[in-house]
PDB file of C-alpha atoms in Angstrom:
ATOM      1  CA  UNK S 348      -7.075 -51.326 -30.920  1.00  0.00           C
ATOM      2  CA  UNK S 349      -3.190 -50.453 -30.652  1.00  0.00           C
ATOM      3  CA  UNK S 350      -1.156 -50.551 -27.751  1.00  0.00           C
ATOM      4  CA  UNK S 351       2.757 -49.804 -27.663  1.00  0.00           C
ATOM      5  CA  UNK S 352       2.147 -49.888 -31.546  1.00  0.00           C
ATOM      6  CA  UNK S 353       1.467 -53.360 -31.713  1.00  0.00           C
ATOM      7  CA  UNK S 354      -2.361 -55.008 -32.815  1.00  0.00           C
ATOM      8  CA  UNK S 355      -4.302 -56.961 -30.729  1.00  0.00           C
ATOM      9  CA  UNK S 356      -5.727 -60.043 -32.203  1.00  0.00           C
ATOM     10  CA  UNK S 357      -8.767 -61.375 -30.885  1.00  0.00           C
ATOM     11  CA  UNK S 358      -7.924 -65.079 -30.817  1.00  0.00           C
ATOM     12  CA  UNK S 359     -11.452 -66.343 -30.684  1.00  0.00           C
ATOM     13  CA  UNK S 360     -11.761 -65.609 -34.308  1.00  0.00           C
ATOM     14  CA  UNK S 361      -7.873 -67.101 -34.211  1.00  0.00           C
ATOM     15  CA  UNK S 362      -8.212 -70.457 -33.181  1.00  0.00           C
ATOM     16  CA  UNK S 363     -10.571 -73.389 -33.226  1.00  0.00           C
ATOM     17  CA  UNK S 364     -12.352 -73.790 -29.960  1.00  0.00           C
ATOM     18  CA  UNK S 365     -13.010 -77.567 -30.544  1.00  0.00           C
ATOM     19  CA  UNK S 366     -12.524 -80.086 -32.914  1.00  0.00           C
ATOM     20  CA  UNK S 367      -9.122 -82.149 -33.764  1.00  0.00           C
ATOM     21  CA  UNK S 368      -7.025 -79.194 -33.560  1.00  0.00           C
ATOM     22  CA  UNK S 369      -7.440 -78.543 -30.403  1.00  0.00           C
ATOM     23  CA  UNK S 370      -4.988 -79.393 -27.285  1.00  0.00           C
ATOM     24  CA  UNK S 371      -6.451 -82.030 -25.573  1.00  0.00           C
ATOM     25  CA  UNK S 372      -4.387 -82.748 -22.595  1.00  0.00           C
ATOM     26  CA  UNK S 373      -3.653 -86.693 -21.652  1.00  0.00           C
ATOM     27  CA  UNK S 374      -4.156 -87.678 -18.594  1.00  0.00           C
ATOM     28  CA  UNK S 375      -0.709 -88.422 -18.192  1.00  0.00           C
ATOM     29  CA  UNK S 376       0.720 -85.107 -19.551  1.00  0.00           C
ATOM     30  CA  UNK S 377      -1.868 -83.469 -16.522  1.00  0.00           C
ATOM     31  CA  UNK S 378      -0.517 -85.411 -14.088  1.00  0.00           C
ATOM     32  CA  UNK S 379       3.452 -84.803 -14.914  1.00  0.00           C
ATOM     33  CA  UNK S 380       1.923 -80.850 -15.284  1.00  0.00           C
ATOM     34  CA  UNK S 381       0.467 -81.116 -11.742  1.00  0.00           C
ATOM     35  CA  UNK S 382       3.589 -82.650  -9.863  1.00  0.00           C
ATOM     36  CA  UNK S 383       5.396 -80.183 -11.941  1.00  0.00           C
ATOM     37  CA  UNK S 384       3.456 -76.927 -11.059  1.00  0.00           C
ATOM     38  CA  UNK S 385       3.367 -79.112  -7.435  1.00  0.00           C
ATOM     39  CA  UNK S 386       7.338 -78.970  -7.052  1.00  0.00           C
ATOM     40  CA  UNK S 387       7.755 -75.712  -8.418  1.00  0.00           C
ATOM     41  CA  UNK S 388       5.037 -74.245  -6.010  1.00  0.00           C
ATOM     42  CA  UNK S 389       7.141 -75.990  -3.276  1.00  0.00           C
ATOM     43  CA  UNK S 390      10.560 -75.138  -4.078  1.00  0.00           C
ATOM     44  CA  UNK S 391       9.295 -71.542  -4.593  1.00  0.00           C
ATOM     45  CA  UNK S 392       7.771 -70.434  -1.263  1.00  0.00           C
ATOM     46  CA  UNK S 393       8.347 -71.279   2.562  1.00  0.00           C
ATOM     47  CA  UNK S 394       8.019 -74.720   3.974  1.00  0.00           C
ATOM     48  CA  UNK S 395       7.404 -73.813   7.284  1.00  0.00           C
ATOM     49  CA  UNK S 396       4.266 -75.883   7.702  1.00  0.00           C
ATOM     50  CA  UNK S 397       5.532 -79.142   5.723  1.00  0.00           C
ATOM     51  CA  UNK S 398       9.089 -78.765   7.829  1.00  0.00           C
ATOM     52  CA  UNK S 399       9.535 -80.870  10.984  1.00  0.00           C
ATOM     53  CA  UNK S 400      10.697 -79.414  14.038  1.00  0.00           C
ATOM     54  CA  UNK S 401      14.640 -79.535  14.758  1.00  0.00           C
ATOM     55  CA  UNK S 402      15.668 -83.350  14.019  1.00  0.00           C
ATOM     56  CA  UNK S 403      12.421 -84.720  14.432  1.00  0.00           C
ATOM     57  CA  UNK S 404      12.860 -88.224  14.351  1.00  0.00           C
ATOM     58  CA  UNK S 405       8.505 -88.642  13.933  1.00  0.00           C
ATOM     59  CA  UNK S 406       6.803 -90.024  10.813  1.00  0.00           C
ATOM     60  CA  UNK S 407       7.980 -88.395   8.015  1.00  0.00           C
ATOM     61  CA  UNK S 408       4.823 -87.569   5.891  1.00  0.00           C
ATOM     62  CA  UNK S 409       2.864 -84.696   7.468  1.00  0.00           C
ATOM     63  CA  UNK S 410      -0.341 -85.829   5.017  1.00  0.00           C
ATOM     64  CA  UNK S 411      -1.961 -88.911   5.241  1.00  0.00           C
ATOM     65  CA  UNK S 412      -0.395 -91.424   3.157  1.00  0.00           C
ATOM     66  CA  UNK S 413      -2.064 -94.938   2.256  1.00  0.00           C
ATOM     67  CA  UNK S 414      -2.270 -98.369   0.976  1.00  0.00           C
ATOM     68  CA  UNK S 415      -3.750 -99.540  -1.932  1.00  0.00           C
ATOM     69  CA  UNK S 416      -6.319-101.747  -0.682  1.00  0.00           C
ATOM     70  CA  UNK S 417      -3.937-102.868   2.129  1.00  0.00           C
ATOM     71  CA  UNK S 418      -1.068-103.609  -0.738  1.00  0.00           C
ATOM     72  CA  UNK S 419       1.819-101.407  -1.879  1.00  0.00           C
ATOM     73  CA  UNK S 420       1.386 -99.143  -4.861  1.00  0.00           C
ATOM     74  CA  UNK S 421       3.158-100.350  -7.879  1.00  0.00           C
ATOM     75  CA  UNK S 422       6.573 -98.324  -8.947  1.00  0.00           C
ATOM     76  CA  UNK S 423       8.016 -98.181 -12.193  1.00  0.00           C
ATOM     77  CA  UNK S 424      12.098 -98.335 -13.385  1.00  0.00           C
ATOM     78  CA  UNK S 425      12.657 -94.574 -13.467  1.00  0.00           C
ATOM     79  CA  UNK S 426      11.457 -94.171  -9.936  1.00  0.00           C
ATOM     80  CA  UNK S 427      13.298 -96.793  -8.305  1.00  0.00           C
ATOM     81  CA  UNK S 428      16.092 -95.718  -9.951  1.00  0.00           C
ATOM     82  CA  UNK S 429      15.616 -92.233  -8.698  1.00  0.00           C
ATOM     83  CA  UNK S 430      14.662 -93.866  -5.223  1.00  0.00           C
ATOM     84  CA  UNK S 431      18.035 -95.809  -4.962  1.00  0.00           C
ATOM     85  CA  UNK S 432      19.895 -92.762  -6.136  1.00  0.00           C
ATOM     86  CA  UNK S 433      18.308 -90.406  -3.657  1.00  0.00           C
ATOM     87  CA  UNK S 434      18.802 -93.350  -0.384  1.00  0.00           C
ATOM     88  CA  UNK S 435      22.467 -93.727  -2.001  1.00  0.00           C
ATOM     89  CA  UNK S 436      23.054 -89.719  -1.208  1.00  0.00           C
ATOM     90  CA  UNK S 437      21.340 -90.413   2.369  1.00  0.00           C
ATOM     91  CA  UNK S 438      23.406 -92.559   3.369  1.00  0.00           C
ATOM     92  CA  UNK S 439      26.333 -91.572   2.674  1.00  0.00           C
ATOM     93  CA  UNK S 440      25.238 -88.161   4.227  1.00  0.00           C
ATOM     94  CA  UNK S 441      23.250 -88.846   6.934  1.00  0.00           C
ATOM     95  CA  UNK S 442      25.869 -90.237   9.438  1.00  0.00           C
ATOM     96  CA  UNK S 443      28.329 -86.738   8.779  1.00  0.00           C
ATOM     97  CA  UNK S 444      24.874 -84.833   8.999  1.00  0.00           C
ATOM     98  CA  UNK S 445      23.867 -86.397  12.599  1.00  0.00           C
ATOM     99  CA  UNK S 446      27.084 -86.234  13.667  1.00  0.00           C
ATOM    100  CA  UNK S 447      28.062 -82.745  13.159  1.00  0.00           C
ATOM    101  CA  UNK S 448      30.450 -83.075  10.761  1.00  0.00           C
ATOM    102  CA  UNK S 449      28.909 -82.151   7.630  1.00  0.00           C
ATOM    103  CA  UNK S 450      30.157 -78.894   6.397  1.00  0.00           C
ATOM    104  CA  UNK S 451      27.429 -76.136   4.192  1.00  0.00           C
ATOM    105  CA  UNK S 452      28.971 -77.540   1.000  1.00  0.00           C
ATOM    106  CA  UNK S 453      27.946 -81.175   1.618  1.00  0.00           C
ATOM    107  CA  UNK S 454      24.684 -80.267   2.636  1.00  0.00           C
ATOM    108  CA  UNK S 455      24.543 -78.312  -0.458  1.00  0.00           C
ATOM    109  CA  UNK S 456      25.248 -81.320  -2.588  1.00  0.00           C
ATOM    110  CA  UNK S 457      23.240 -83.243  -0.882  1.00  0.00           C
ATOM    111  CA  UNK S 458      20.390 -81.007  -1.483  1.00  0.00           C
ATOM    112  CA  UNK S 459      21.406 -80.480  -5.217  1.00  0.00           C
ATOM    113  CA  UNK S 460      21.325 -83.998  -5.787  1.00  0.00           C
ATOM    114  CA  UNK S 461      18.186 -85.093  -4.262  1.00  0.00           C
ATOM    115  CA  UNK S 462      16.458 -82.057  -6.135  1.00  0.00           C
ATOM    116  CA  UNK S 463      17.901 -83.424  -9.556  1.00  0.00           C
ATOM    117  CA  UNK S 464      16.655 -87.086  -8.954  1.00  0.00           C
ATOM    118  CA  UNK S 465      12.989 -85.431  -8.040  1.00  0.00           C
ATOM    119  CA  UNK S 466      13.387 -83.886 -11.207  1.00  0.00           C
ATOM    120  CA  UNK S 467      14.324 -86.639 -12.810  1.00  0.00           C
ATOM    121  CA  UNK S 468      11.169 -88.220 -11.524  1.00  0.00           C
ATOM    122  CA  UNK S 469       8.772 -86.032 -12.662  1.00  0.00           C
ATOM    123  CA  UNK S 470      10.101 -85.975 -16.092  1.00  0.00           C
ATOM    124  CA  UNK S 471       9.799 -89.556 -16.212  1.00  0.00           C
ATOM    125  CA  UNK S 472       7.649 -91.298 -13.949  1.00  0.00           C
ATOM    126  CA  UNK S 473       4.796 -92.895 -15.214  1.00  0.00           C
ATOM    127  CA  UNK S 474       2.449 -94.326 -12.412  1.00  0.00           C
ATOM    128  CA  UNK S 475      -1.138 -95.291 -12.204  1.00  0.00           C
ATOM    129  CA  UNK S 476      -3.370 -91.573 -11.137  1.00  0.00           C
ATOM    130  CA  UNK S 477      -3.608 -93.021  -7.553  1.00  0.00           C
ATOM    131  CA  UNK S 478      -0.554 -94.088  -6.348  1.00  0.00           C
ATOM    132  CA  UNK S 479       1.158 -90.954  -8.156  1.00  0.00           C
ATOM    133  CA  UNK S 480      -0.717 -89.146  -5.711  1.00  0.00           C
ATOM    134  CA  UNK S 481       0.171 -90.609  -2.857  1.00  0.00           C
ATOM    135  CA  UNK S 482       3.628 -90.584  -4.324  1.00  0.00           C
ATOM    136  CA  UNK S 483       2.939 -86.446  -4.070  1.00  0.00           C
ATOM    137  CA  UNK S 484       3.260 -87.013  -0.382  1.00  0.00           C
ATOM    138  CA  UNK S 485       6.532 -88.355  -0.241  1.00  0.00           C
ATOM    139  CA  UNK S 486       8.148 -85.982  -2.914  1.00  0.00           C
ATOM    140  CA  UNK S 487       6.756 -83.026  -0.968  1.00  0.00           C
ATOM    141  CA  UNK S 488       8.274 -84.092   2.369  1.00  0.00           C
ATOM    142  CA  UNK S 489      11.905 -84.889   0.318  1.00  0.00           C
ATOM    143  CA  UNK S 490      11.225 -81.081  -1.780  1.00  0.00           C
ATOM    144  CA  UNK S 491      10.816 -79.650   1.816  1.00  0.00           C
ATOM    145  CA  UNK S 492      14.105 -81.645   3.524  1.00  0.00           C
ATOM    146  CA  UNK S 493      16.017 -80.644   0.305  1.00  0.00           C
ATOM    147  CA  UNK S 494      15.576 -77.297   1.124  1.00  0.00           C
ATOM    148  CA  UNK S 495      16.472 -77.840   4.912  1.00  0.00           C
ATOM    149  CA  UNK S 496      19.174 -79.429   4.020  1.00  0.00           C
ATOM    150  CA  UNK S 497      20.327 -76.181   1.453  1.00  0.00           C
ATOM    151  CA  UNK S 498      19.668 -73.577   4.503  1.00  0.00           C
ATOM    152  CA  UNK S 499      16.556 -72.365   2.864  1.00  0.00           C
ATOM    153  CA  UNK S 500      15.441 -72.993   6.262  1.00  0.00           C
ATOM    154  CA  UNK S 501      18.333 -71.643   8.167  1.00  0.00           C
ATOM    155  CA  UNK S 502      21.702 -73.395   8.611  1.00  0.00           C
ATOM    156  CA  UNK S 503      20.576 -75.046  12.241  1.00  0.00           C
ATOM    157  CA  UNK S 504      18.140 -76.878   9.821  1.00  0.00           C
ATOM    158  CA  UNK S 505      20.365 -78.682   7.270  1.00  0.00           C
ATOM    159  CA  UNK S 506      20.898 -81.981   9.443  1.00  0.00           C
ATOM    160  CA  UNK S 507      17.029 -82.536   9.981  1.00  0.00           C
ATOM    161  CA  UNK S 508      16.558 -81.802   5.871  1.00  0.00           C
ATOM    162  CA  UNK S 509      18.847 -84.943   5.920  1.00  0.00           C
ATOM    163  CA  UNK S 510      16.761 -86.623   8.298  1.00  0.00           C
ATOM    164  CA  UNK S 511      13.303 -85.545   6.938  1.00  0.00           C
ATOM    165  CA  UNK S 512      14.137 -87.028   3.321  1.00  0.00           C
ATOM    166  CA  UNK S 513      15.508 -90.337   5.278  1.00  0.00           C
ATOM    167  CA  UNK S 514      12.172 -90.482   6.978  1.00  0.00           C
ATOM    168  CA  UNK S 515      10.498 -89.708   3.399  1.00  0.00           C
ATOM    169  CA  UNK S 516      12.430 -93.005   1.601  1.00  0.00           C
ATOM    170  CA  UNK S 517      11.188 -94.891   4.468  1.00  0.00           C
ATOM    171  CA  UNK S 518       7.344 -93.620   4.488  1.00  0.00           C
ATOM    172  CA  UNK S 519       7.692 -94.716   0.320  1.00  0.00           C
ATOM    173  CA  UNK S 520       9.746 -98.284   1.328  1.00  0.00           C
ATOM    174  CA  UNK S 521       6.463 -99.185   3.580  1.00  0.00           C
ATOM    175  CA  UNK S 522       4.041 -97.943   0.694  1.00  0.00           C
ATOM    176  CA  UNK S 523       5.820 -98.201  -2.612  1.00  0.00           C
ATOM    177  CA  UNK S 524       6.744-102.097  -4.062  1.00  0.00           C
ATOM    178  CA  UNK S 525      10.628-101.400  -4.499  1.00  0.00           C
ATOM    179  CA  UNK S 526      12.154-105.127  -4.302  1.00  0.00           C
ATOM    180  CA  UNK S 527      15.394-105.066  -2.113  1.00  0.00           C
ATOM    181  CA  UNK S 528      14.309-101.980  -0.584  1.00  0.00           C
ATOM    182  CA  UNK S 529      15.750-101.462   3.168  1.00  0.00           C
ATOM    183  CA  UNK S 530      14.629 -98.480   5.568  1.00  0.00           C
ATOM    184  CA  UNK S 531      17.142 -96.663   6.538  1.00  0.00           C
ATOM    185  CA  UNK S 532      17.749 -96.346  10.033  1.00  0.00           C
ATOM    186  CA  UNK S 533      17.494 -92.956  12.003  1.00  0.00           C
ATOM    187  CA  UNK S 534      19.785 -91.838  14.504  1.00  0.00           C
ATOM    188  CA  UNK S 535      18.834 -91.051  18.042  1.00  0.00           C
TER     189      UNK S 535
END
């Protein structure tokens, strides 16, 4: 059967079904898929329901987030390095932000640079099944204040997308083993 001119090939009879050439997915390469297809999902439609109302200064994760086994999950060198980059751009924002005195562009950055560092997370992250889960949690909550903080949620937003990923590094400092880590503290 032709369509446009070109064949159809019927790739049952194409490829093998099972065996050693088939794609067999690690575990890890379906995890970095799902946080992938998970940020993707997020930066690509409203974040109404995961946003915070107007500089909510409440608990930053809007899922339940927990222990393991009344310890913190174990963290890995890329993503405390990401982590220390990301509380880095808080607080040096944050005060401006709170204050008023942030202007679109700094927001902007702000936003820019938090969404590179998640990126840089996913790509090379490697954490036990369980805690990268509960990992999820946090990275949704700092996906959703990166886009506050860009406008994607209206420029009256942008300060509480500063806040909301502040209260995100501090929801992963009380759940996450990060040695030297300090919460950063939220205005009021």
């Amino acid at each position: 059967m032709e369509h446009f001119g070109v064949g159809f090939v019927d790739i049952s009879k194409a490829a093998p079904t099972h065996g050693p050439n088939v794609f067999q997915p690690s575990p890890e390469f379906t995890m970095k898929l799902a946080l992938s297809l998970l940020l993707a999902a997020t930066l690509s439609t409203p974040l109404a329901s995961l946003a915070a109302e107007s500089h909510d200064h409440g608990a930053a994760a809007s899922h339940h987030i927990e222990l393991n086994a009344g310890k913190k999950w174990a963290t890995d060198a890329p993503l405390r390095k990401a982590m220390k980059e990301i509380k880095v751009s808080v607080d040096r924002t944050l005060p401006a932000a709170h204050a008023g005195k942030a202007k679109v562009a700094d927001f902007d950055a702000f936003g820019q640079a938090v969404t590179a560092q998640i990126g840089y997370i996913v790509e090379n992250c490697k954490l036990d099944p369980k805690a990268d889960e509960q990992l999820h949690i946090v990275i949704a909550e700092m996906v959703a204040g990166a886009d506050m903080a860009q406008g994607k949620q209206g420029d009256p937003e942008r300060a509480s997308g500063v806040v909301k990923i502040a209260q995100a590094l501090n929801t992963y400092g009380a759940h996450f083993q990060h040695p030297g880590w300090k919460v950063t503290p939220l205005p009021h």
